[in-house]
């Protein structure tokens, strides 16, 4: 069983702790790791734009003494000639020892992992998940807050389409005593399956309409941009843009030891004149991300055995009901689901449906 990193949900506490601790050790003595991955090759397949994630993966591998191949513009690769994801992955996994992939469709990383002979790391699959951003976030919290539990965490912005938010809640809801304050418009609220996860974990959460209301109680504020590229029309995006802006006045309502995180890029949701406030750690966060990825690459290539929980797979050929699921554009992928409370949950994108239910034609 290969150790793909598709969803941190599948890693145990001790796996996460190991990654956080190793990131800390590398940060302290990077020279001790400068040849740790000598002779190994990372493939970076970016079907969607990226600055931090791609470059932090690349520098992580280079700083470990390894090399990097890949593309960040699929129109320069055979993808533009109509090559399937399956074929691309089969080829690249013959060239590289580990692959980091970002793709606009939900469940694409899981789909790719089925055809790869080397570990696949999900570097973002559409609006679904972004597990290595969460590793970045927990390394940041560990270093900046000194703990991962008993935190009141505010999440603000596009909670519907923000994959970093989904991954972060999924992971942080497993740590004791964490509470979430969800700050968004009604239209951009958190998906139901993430609410279900918080409930299953007995994790307290509240939804509030303004930053002002949320600020005084927060230990952590996780700001996000409105994900313009995931909207059906510009009008819908325009209606949501600029609703939540963290500025000096709102920050002044926060605790003294509050930490403000943001996966970046920022558009207009954080005023630039607060960047120098010591509570704002989003630029530091991007640096922690490189160390988090160094630790992950190293452990994965060393053959770390993550403790995957494997439920029973059900095939339902009527397919997934999420139009953004990878199984619609790569139709050879088996239509796999897991049963949960009378529903079938898509193995790729986590969308729940009734057995036999089909995608509605537009
Ligand atoms: C995030 C992403 O790509 O989901 N960025 C990142 O990886 N640092 C957040 C975003 O694009 O808004």
Short mmCIF file of C-alpha atoms and ligand atoms in Angstrom, two decimals:
data_model
loop_
_atom_site.label_atom_id
_atom_site.label_comp_id
_atom_site.label_asym_id
_atom_site.label_seq_id
_atom_site.Cartn_x
_atom_site.Cartn_y
_atom_site.Cartn_z
CA UNK A 1 0.00 0.00 0.00
CA UNK A 2 1.51 3.30 -1.08
CA UNK A 3 1.40 6.29 1.19
CA UNK A 4 -0.51 8.80 -0.84
CA UNK A 5 -1.39 12.05 0.93
CA UNK A 6 -4.88 12.74 -0.36
CA UNK A 7 -6.65 13.73 2.87
CA UNK A 8 -5.00 14.17 6.28
CA UNK A 9 -8.05 12.49 7.75
CA UNK A 10 -6.26 9.23 6.99
CA UNK A 11 -3.23 10.07 9.13
CA UNK A 12 -3.11 9.30 12.84
CA UNK A 13 -2.19 11.80 15.58
CA UNK A 14 1.25 10.31 15.81
CA UNK A 15 1.75 10.66 12.04
CA UNK A 16 0.85 14.35 12.31
CA UNK A 17 3.04 14.82 15.36
CA UNK A 18 5.95 13.18 13.58
CA UNK A 19 5.60 15.59 10.65
CA UNK A 20 5.35 18.65 12.93
CA UNK A 21 8.35 17.54 14.98
CA UNK A 22 10.50 16.73 11.97
CA UNK A 23 9.61 20.12 10.42
CA UNK A 24 10.87 21.72 13.66
CA UNK A 25 14.12 19.76 13.58
CA UNK A 26 14.76 20.65 9.94
CA UNK A 27 14.04 24.32 10.70
CA UNK A 28 16.67 24.27 13.47
CA UNK A 29 19.39 22.44 11.54
CA UNK A 30 18.63 22.51 7.83
CA UNK A 31 22.25 21.55 6.99
CA UNK A 32 21.68 18.10 8.52
CA UNK A 33 19.06 17.38 5.84
CA UNK A 34 20.69 18.87 2.77
CA UNK A 35 21.40 15.46 1.24
CA UNK A 36 18.53 13.50 2.77
CA UNK A 37 16.79 12.99 -0.60
CA UNK A 38 19.87 12.90 -2.82
CA UNK A 39 19.13 11.06 -6.05
CA UNK A 40 15.33 11.32 -5.63
CA UNK A 41 13.03 13.16 -8.01
CA UNK A 42 9.84 15.05 -7.24
CA UNK A 43 7.31 15.48 -10.09
CA UNK A 44 5.13 18.60 -9.76
CA UNK A 45 2.00 18.42 -11.92
CA UNK A 46 0.15 21.71 -11.64
CA UNK A 47 -3.00 21.79 -13.75
CA UNK A 48 -4.03 24.96 -11.87
CA UNK A 49 -2.09 28.15 -10.98
CA UNK A 50 0.07 28.24 -7.86
CA UNK A 51 2.91 30.28 -6.41
CA UNK A 52 3.52 29.17 -2.83
CA UNK A 53 2.46 25.56 -3.00
CA UNK A 54 4.40 24.77 -6.15
CA UNK A 55 7.52 26.72 -5.21
CA UNK A 56 7.56 25.47 -1.63
CA UNK A 57 7.34 21.88 -2.88
CA UNK A 58 10.13 22.57 -5.34
CA UNK A 59 12.41 24.31 -2.85
CA UNK A 60 11.61 21.67 -0.23
CA UNK A 61 12.92 18.94 -2.56
CA UNK A 62 15.93 21.01 -3.67
CA UNK A 63 16.85 21.78 -0.04
CA UNK A 64 16.73 18.04 0.68
CA UNK A 65 19.26 17.47 -2.10
CA UNK A 66 16.75 16.00 -4.58
CA UNK A 67 15.66 17.19 -8.04
CA UNK A 68 12.38 18.35 -9.54
CA UNK A 69 10.61 17.77 -12.87
CA UNK A 70 7.08 18.72 -13.93
CA UNK A 71 4.76 21.20 -15.60
CA UNK A 72 2.76 24.13 -14.37
CA UNK A 73 1.02 24.85 -17.60
CA UNK A 74 -0.81 21.79 -18.91
CA UNK A 75 -1.10 23.43 -22.32
CA UNK A 76 2.65 22.77 -22.75
CA UNK A 77 2.19 19.05 -22.02
CA UNK A 78 0.35 16.20 -23.74
CA UNK A 79 -2.69 17.08 -21.64
CA UNK A 80 -3.42 19.62 -24.39
CA UNK A 81 -3.50 16.73 -26.90
CA UNK A 82 -6.22 15.03 -24.87
CA UNK A 83 -4.13 12.69 -22.73
CA UNK A 84 -6.09 11.22 -19.82
CA UNK A 85 -5.04 11.82 -16.22
CA UNK A 86 -4.49 8.09 -15.88
CA UNK A 87 -1.96 7.96 -18.74
CA UNK A 88 -0.11 11.09 -17.60
CA UNK A 89 0.22 9.66 -14.10
CA UNK A 90 1.37 6.26 -15.36
CA UNK A 91 4.15 7.94 -17.32
CA UNK A 92 5.27 10.47 -14.69
CA UNK A 93 5.27 7.87 -11.93
CA UNK A 94 7.82 5.98 -14.03
CA UNK A 95 10.07 9.05 -14.04
CA UNK A 96 9.64 10.51 -10.52
CA UNK A 97 9.83 9.02 -7.01
CA UNK A 98 7.01 11.16 -5.61
CA UNK A 99 4.39 13.42 -7.25
CA UNK A 100 2.72 16.60 -6.00
CA UNK A 101 -0.39 17.34 -8.05
CA UNK A 102 -2.85 20.24 -8.19
CA UNK A 103 -5.93 19.97 -10.38
CA UNK A 104 -9.16 22.02 -10.73
CA UNK A 105 -11.48 19.03 -10.32
CA UNK A 106 -12.62 17.63 -6.99
CA UNK A 107 -11.34 14.14 -6.20
CA UNK A 108 -8.61 14.34 -8.86
CA UNK A 109 -5.80 13.46 -6.44
CA UNK A 110 -7.63 10.37 -5.29
CA UNK A 111 -8.29 9.44 -8.91
CA UNK A 112 -4.61 9.92 -9.82
CA UNK A 113 -3.49 7.79 -6.90
CA UNK A 114 -5.24 4.78 -8.43
CA UNK A 115 -2.86 4.76 -11.38
CA UNK A 116 0.40 5.83 -9.75
CA UNK A 117 3.29 3.57 -8.82
CA UNK A 118 4.73 6.28 -6.52
CA UNK A 119 3.14 8.35 -3.71
CA UNK A 120 0.79 11.13 -4.85
CA UNK A 121 0.53 14.24 -2.71
CA UNK A 122 -2.65 16.26 -3.14
CA UNK A 123 -1.56 19.89 -3.65
CA UNK A 124 -5.21 20.99 -4.00
CA UNK A 125 -8.12 19.29 -5.81
CA UNK A 126 -10.60 21.93 -6.91
CA UNK A 127 -12.66 23.32 -4.04
CA UNK A 128 -12.32 20.05 -2.14
CA UNK A 129 -9.13 19.63 -0.05
CA UNK A 130 -5.62 20.96 0.40
CA UNK A 131 -3.89 18.72 2.94
CA UNK A 132 -0.37 20.16 2.66
CA UNK A 133 -1.73 23.64 3.36
CA UNK A 134 -3.15 22.15 6.56
CA UNK A 135 0.27 20.73 7.43
CA UNK A 136 1.60 24.25 6.87
CA UNK A 137 -1.14 25.62 9.13
CA UNK A 138 -0.55 23.15 11.95
CA UNK A 139 3.22 23.68 11.85
CA UNK A 140 2.44 27.43 12.07
CA UNK A 141 0.03 26.96 14.99
CA UNK A 142 2.43 24.65 16.81
CA UNK A 143 5.19 27.25 16.56
CA UNK A 144 3.14 30.43 16.97
CA UNK A 145 0.52 29.28 19.52
CA UNK A 146 2.45 26.44 21.15
CA UNK A 147 -0.52 24.07 20.91
CA UNK A 148 -3.03 22.49 18.53
CA UNK A 149 -5.83 21.98 21.06
CA UNK A 150 -8.18 24.18 23.10
CA UNK A 151 -8.15 26.88 20.45
CA UNK A 152 -11.05 29.05 19.32
CA UNK A 153 -10.48 29.31 15.60
CA UNK A 154 -12.31 31.84 13.43
CA UNK A 155 -12.52 31.07 9.71
CA UNK A 156 -13.56 33.93 7.51
CA UNK A 157 -14.40 34.42 3.82
CA UNK A 158 -15.23 31.81 1.20
CA UNK A 159 -15.93 28.82 3.41
CA UNK A 160 -17.86 27.11 0.62
CA UNK A 161 -15.15 26.96 -2.03
CA UNK A 162 -12.05 27.35 0.15
CA UNK A 163 -10.35 23.95 0.16
CA UNK A 164 -7.83 25.10 2.79
CA UNK A 165 -10.72 25.71 5.18
CA UNK A 166 -12.21 22.26 4.60
CA UNK A 167 -8.91 20.49 5.21
CA UNK A 168 -8.10 22.59 8.27
CA UNK A 169 -11.44 21.97 9.97
CA UNK A 170 -11.27 18.25 9.21
CA UNK A 171 -7.91 18.00 10.94
CA UNK A 172 -8.37 20.46 13.81
CA UNK A 173 -11.74 18.98 14.79
CA UNK A 174 -9.85 15.88 15.97
CA UNK A 175 -7.88 17.83 18.57
CA UNK A 176 -9.48 18.22 21.98
CA UNK A 177 -11.32 21.38 22.89
CA UNK A 178 -11.09 23.22 19.57
CA UNK A 179 -14.04 25.46 18.73
CA UNK A 180 -14.82 27.01 15.35
CA UNK A 181 -16.35 30.41 14.63
CA UNK A 182 -17.50 30.48 11.00
CA UNK A 183 -17.69 33.95 9.48
CA UNK A 184 -19.16 34.10 5.98
CA UNK A 185 -22.16 35.19 3.98
CA UNK A 186 -25.07 32.76 3.71
CA UNK A 187 -24.10 31.99 0.11
CA UNK A 188 -20.51 31.10 0.99
CA UNK A 189 -21.16 29.00 4.10
CA UNK A 190 -19.36 25.79 4.95
CA UNK A 191 -20.47 22.62 3.08
CA UNK A 192 -22.77 20.25 4.93
CA UNK A 193 -20.31 17.38 4.98
CA UNK A 194 -17.83 19.54 6.94
CA UNK A 195 -20.57 20.48 9.43
CA UNK A 196 -21.33 16.78 9.81
CA UNK A 197 -17.67 16.11 10.61
CA UNK A 198 -17.65 18.79 13.33
CA UNK A 199 -20.80 17.29 14.79
CA UNK A 200 -19.41 13.75 14.71
CA UNK A 201 -16.34 14.97 16.56
CA UNK A 202 -18.55 16.77 19.13
CA UNK A 203 -16.80 19.90 18.12
CA UNK A 204 -18.53 23.15 19.01
CA UNK A 205 -19.11 25.62 16.16
CA UNK A 206 -21.07 28.82 15.65
CA UNK A 207 -21.87 30.78 12.51
CA UNK A 208 -21.63 34.56 12.81
CA UNK A 209 -22.29 37.22 10.16
CA UNK A 210 -19.54 39.75 11.01
CA UNK A 211 -15.86 39.85 11.91
CA UNK A 212 -16.59 42.41 14.64
CA UNK A 213 -18.79 39.94 16.46
CA UNK A 214 -16.24 37.14 16.22
CA UNK A 215 -12.97 38.96 16.99
CA UNK A 216 -12.90 39.24 20.82
CA UNK A 217 -13.17 35.48 21.43
CA UNK A 218 -10.63 34.24 18.87
CA UNK A 219 -7.22 32.64 19.50
CA UNK A 220 -6.69 32.22 15.77
CA UNK A 221 -8.24 33.98 12.79
CA UNK A 222 -7.92 32.19 9.44
CA UNK A 223 -8.70 34.64 6.67
CA UNK A 224 -9.37 33.46 3.10
CA UNK A 225 -9.99 35.12 -0.25
CA UNK A 226 -13.23 34.78 -2.19
CA UNK A 227 -12.41 32.05 -4.75
CA UNK A 228 -13.30 33.90 -7.94
CA UNK A 229 -12.36 31.02 -10.25
CA UNK A 230 -14.95 28.72 -8.64
CA UNK A 231 -17.97 30.97 -9.30
CA UNK A 232 -20.40 30.24 -12.12
CA UNK A 233 -20.56 33.94 -13.14
CA UNK A 234 -18.77 37.25 -12.49
CA UNK A 235 -22.03 38.74 -11.11
CA UNK A 236 -22.13 36.11 -8.37
CA UNK A 237 -18.49 36.82 -7.52
CA UNK A 238 -18.98 40.61 -7.51
CA UNK A 239 -21.83 40.24 -5.02
CA UNK A 240 -19.54 38.45 -2.55
CA UNK A 241 -16.32 40.35 -2.99
CA UNK A 242 -15.16 42.83 -0.36
CA UNK A 243 -17.72 41.80 2.29
CA UNK A 244 -15.11 40.83 4.90
CA UNK A 245 -12.02 42.97 5.27
CA UNK A 246 -9.68 42.73 8.25
CA UNK A 247 -8.36 46.22 8.95
CA UNK A 248 -6.73 48.03 11.88
CA UNK A 249 -10.03 48.79 13.54
CA UNK A 250 -11.26 45.20 13.50
CA UNK A 251 -7.87 43.82 14.49
CA UNK A 252 -7.97 46.12 17.53
CA UNK A 253 -10.92 44.06 18.81
CA UNK A 254 -8.73 40.91 18.86
CA UNK A 255 -6.85 39.43 21.80
CA UNK A 256 -3.22 40.35 22.33
CA UNK A 257 -2.06 36.83 21.58
CA UNK A 258 -4.35 36.35 18.59
CA UNK A 259 -2.63 34.96 15.49
CA UNK A 260 -3.91 35.84 12.03
CA UNK A 261 -3.26 33.22 9.34
CA UNK A 262 -4.06 33.28 5.62
CA UNK A 263 -3.05 30.61 3.07
CA UNK A 264 -2.46 33.47 0.58
CA UNK A 265 -2.78 34.86 -2.07
CA UNK A 266 -4.54 37.86 -0.52
CA UNK A 267 -6.81 39.94 -2.70
CA UNK A 268 -8.45 42.65 -0.57
CA UNK A 269 -9.53 40.80 2.58
CA UNK A 270 -6.60 41.98 4.73
CA UNK A 271 -5.56 45.64 4.70
CA UNK A 272 -1.86 45.92 3.90
CA UNK A 273 -1.24 48.40 6.70
CA UNK A 274 -1.66 45.68 9.34
CA UNK A 275 1.01 43.37 7.86
CA UNK A 276 3.58 44.54 10.42
CA UNK A 277 1.36 43.81 13.41
CA UNK A 278 3.09 40.92 15.25
CA UNK A 279 -0.23 39.08 15.37
CA UNK A 280 -0.26 38.76 11.58
CA UNK A 281 1.80 35.68 10.76
CA UNK A 282 0.71 34.90 7.20
CA UNK A 283 4.07 35.59 5.58
CA UNK A 284 5.83 33.48 8.21
CA UNK A 285 3.21 30.79 7.58
CA UNK A 286 4.38 30.44 3.96
CA UNK A 287 7.92 29.75 5.22
CA UNK A 288 6.67 27.16 7.71
CA UNK A 289 5.00 25.55 4.69
CA UNK A 290 8.34 24.80 3.09
CA UNK A 291 9.55 23.02 6.23
CA UNK A 292 6.26 21.14 6.55
CA UNK A 293 6.67 19.90 2.96
CA UNK A 294 10.33 18.97 3.54
CA UNK A 295 9.24 16.81 6.48
CA UNK A 296 6.40 15.25 4.49
CA UNK A 297 8.54 14.45 1.44
CA UNK A 298 11.29 13.00 3.59
CA UNK A 299 9.02 10.77 5.67
CA UNK A 300 7.03 9.64 2.64
CA UNK A 301 10.15 8.73 0.67
CA UNK A 302 11.54 6.93 3.71
CA UNK A 303 8.46 4.74 3.41
CA UNK A 304 6.48 6.03 6.41
CA UNK A 305 3.44 3.84 6.92
CA UNK A 306 0.44 6.07 7.53
CA UNK A 307 -2.44 4.39 9.31
CA UNK A 308 -5.14 4.34 6.66
CA UNK A 309 -8.63 3.37 7.74
CA UNK A 310 -10.17 1.32 4.98
CA UNK A 311 -13.93 0.98 4.84
CA UNK A 312 -15.91 -1.20 2.46
CA UNK A 313 -16.08 0.15 -1.11
CA UNK A 314 -19.41 0.02 -2.96
CA UNK A 315 -19.64 0.45 -6.74
CA UNK A 316 -22.68 2.44 -7.93
CA UNK A 317 -22.50 2.93 -11.68
CA UNK A 318 -25.07 5.73 -11.62
CA UNK A 319 -22.04 7.84 -10.59
CA UNK A 320 -21.35 10.92 -8.49
CA UNK A 321 -23.87 13.77 -8.27
CA UNK A 322 -21.21 16.49 -7.99
CA UNK A 323 -20.70 18.02 -11.47
CA UNK A 324 -17.17 19.09 -10.44
CA UNK A 325 -16.12 15.52 -9.56
CA UNK A 326 -13.18 14.08 -11.55
CA UNK A 327 -15.17 10.91 -12.38
CA UNK A 328 -17.21 12.85 -14.98
CA UNK A 329 -14.23 14.00 -17.07
CA UNK A 330 -12.22 10.79 -16.55
CA UNK A 331 -15.08 8.31 -16.99
CA UNK A 332 -12.88 5.17 -16.79
CA UNK A 333 -12.45 5.75 -13.04
CA UNK A 334 -14.52 3.21 -11.06
CA UNK A 335 -17.62 4.77 -9.43
CA UNK A 336 -16.65 4.07 -5.84
CA UNK A 337 -18.59 5.05 -2.75
CA UNK A 338 -18.71 4.30 0.96
CA UNK A 339 -21.99 3.85 2.81
CA UNK A 340 -22.75 6.39 5.54
CA UNK A 341 -26.11 6.65 7.31
CA UNK A 342 -28.15 5.47 4.30
CA UNK A 343 -26.20 7.68 1.86
CA UNK A 344 -23.38 6.83 -0.51
CA UNK A 345 -20.36 9.10 -0.16
CA UNK A 346 -18.17 9.50 -3.25
CA UNK A 347 -14.68 8.11 -2.59
CA UNK A 348 -13.15 10.86 -4.71
CA UNK A 349 -14.89 14.11 -3.75
CA UNK A 350 -16.88 13.21 -0.57
CA UNK A 351 -20.25 14.24 -2.03
CA UNK A 352 -23.14 12.27 -0.52
CA UNK A 353 -26.09 10.93 -2.54
CA UNK A 354 -28.90 8.42 -2.27
CA UNK A 355 -28.10 4.99 -3.81
CA UNK A 356 -28.88 5.04 -7.54
CA UNK A 357 -29.17 8.88 -7.67
CA UNK A 358 -27.68 10.45 -10.82
CA UNK A 359 -26.09 13.79 -11.67
CA UNK A 360 -28.84 16.20 -12.73
CA UNK A 361 -28.47 17.30 -16.36
CA UNK A 362 -28.45 21.11 -16.70
C1 LIG B 1 -4.73 28.40 -1.45
C2 LIG B 1 -5.24 27.43 -2.50
O1 LIG B 1 -4.65 27.28 -3.57
O2 LIG B 1 -6.24 26.79 -2.20
N1 LIG B 1 -3.45 28.90 -1.71
C3 LIG B 1 -2.35 28.19 -1.38
O3 LIG B 1 -2.21 27.03 -1.69
N2 LIG B 1 -1.45 28.80 -0.61
C4 LIG B 1 -5.70 29.46 -1.15
C5 LIG B 1 -6.26 30.27 -2.27
O4 LIG B 1 -5.94 30.08 -3.44
O5 LIG B 1 -7.09 31.13 -1.95
#
